XYZ file of C-alpha atoms in Angstrom:
133
model
C 30.421 157.574 29.341
C 30.970 155.974 32.698
C 31.086 152.213 32.991
C 28.738 150.704 35.581
C 30.473 149.243 38.602
C 29.368 145.822 39.947
C 28.347 146.543 43.622
C 29.054 142.902 44.327
C 32.778 143.716 44.145
C 32.517 146.042 47.054
C 31.625 145.254 50.639
C 32.745 146.044 54.217
C 35.036 142.877 54.054
C 38.483 143.978 53.082
C 39.334 140.825 51.184
C 36.071 140.745 49.172
C 37.677 142.048 45.941
C 40.479 139.458 46.320
C 37.974 136.688 46.846
C 36.084 137.796 43.689
C 39.386 137.806 41.588
C 40.496 134.302 42.594
C 38.130 132.484 40.157
C 39.492 134.532 37.290
C 42.886 132.800 37.738
C 41.759 129.764 35.641
C 39.391 131.441 33.188
C 40.176 132.290 29.617
C 43.059 132.423 27.171
C 45.422 135.147 28.375
C 47.986 137.317 26.686
C 50.679 139.308 28.530
C 51.887 142.390 26.705
C 54.943 144.003 28.173
C 57.621 146.542 27.281
C 60.610 146.851 29.577
C 61.670 150.431 28.896
C 59.815 153.365 27.327
C 62.707 154.050 24.823
C 62.722 150.398 23.770
C 61.180 149.625 20.387
C 60.493 146.008 21.284
C 57.411 144.573 22.944
C 56.910 141.050 24.275
C 53.646 139.277 23.578
C 53.116 135.933 25.472
C 50.039 133.754 25.174
C 48.787 131.328 27.857
C 45.708 129.133 28.542
C 44.826 130.934 31.818
C 45.628 134.015 33.777
C 47.309 131.806 36.359
C 49.840 130.637 33.735
C 50.317 134.176 32.540
C 51.089 135.439 35.991
C 53.469 132.501 36.660
C 55.259 133.195 33.428
C 55.660 136.877 34.347
C 57.253 135.957 37.614
C 59.506 133.514 35.767
C 60.487 136.276 33.339
C 61.335 138.479 36.401
C 63.552 135.614 37.660
C 65.447 135.342 34.416
C 66.092 139.084 34.524
C 67.383 138.754 38.109
C 69.678 135.829 37.052
C 71.029 137.812 34.117
C 71.704 140.793 36.333
C 73.206 138.813 39.335
C 74.788 135.916 37.541
C 73.443 132.383 36.947
C 75.177 130.912 40.045
C 74.098 133.678 42.493
C 71.642 132.753 45.246
C 68.588 134.865 44.623
C 65.428 135.546 46.534
C 62.627 138.141 46.229
C 59.467 139.159 47.924
C 56.089 139.992 46.521
C 56.937 143.627 47.052
C 60.034 143.186 44.813
C 57.959 141.630 42.193
C 55.335 144.352 42.316
C 58.143 147.009 42.052
C 59.274 145.227 38.874
C 55.777 145.385 37.508
C 55.375 148.990 38.392
C 58.623 149.844 36.670
C 57.716 148.282 33.337
C 57.000 150.838 30.654
C 53.922 148.872 29.604
C 52.151 145.855 31.047
C 48.714 144.563 30.108
C 47.023 141.276 30.726
C 44.327 140.451 28.107
C 41.802 137.767 29.285
C 39.424 136.276 26.741
C 35.786 136.623 27.751
C 33.896 133.788 26.208
C 30.451 135.423 26.826
C 31.168 138.321 24.525
C 34.023 136.859 22.412
C 36.542 139.590 23.149
C 39.805 140.068 25.069
C 39.357 142.376 28.004
C 42.405 144.407 28.939
C 43.720 144.647 32.559
C 46.501 146.861 33.918
C 49.152 146.533 36.570
C 46.944 146.927 39.583
C 44.623 144.130 38.426
C 47.562 141.878 37.835
C 48.967 142.578 41.299
C 45.454 141.837 42.765
C 45.368 138.553 40.956
C 48.698 137.696 42.506
C 47.468 138.486 45.957
C 44.072 136.654 45.355
C 46.007 133.403 44.607
C 47.627 132.753 48.025
C 49.753 129.956 46.713
C 51.087 132.137 43.939
C 51.965 134.930 46.320
C 53.618 132.464 48.732
C 55.586 130.983 45.855
C 56.900 134.374 44.938
C 57.741 135.460 48.410
C 59.484 132.146 49.273
C 61.535 131.511 46.201
C 65.306 130.954 46.767
C 67.609 129.972 43.982
C 71.082 128.525 44.164
């Protein structure tokens, strides 16, 4: 069974999809499910009030891993591309967003999460401009 596609998501404008995703950043309880490595028996479940909070927490989680790897006192910076590589290399990553209209959590994968980051310009700028000392 093929799911119907919303034709409103597609248009000749290249940023149309990103513009459609931006309003989702503040909608619905969100849960991030992630697993660092495929051979790891642990999974991390984190709940937030909005997808925006979930995306921010995911970037903060990445920062904590960078600090653990490079030392707390090291100056760190990373780009959106570095963050996306981190997301791509996770064994599992799912963002569940609660849909009030049907009372269910809808699952979204890595590409959707990356599109949400890009749709929120302030989030993408924050990620690409972070510098820690």
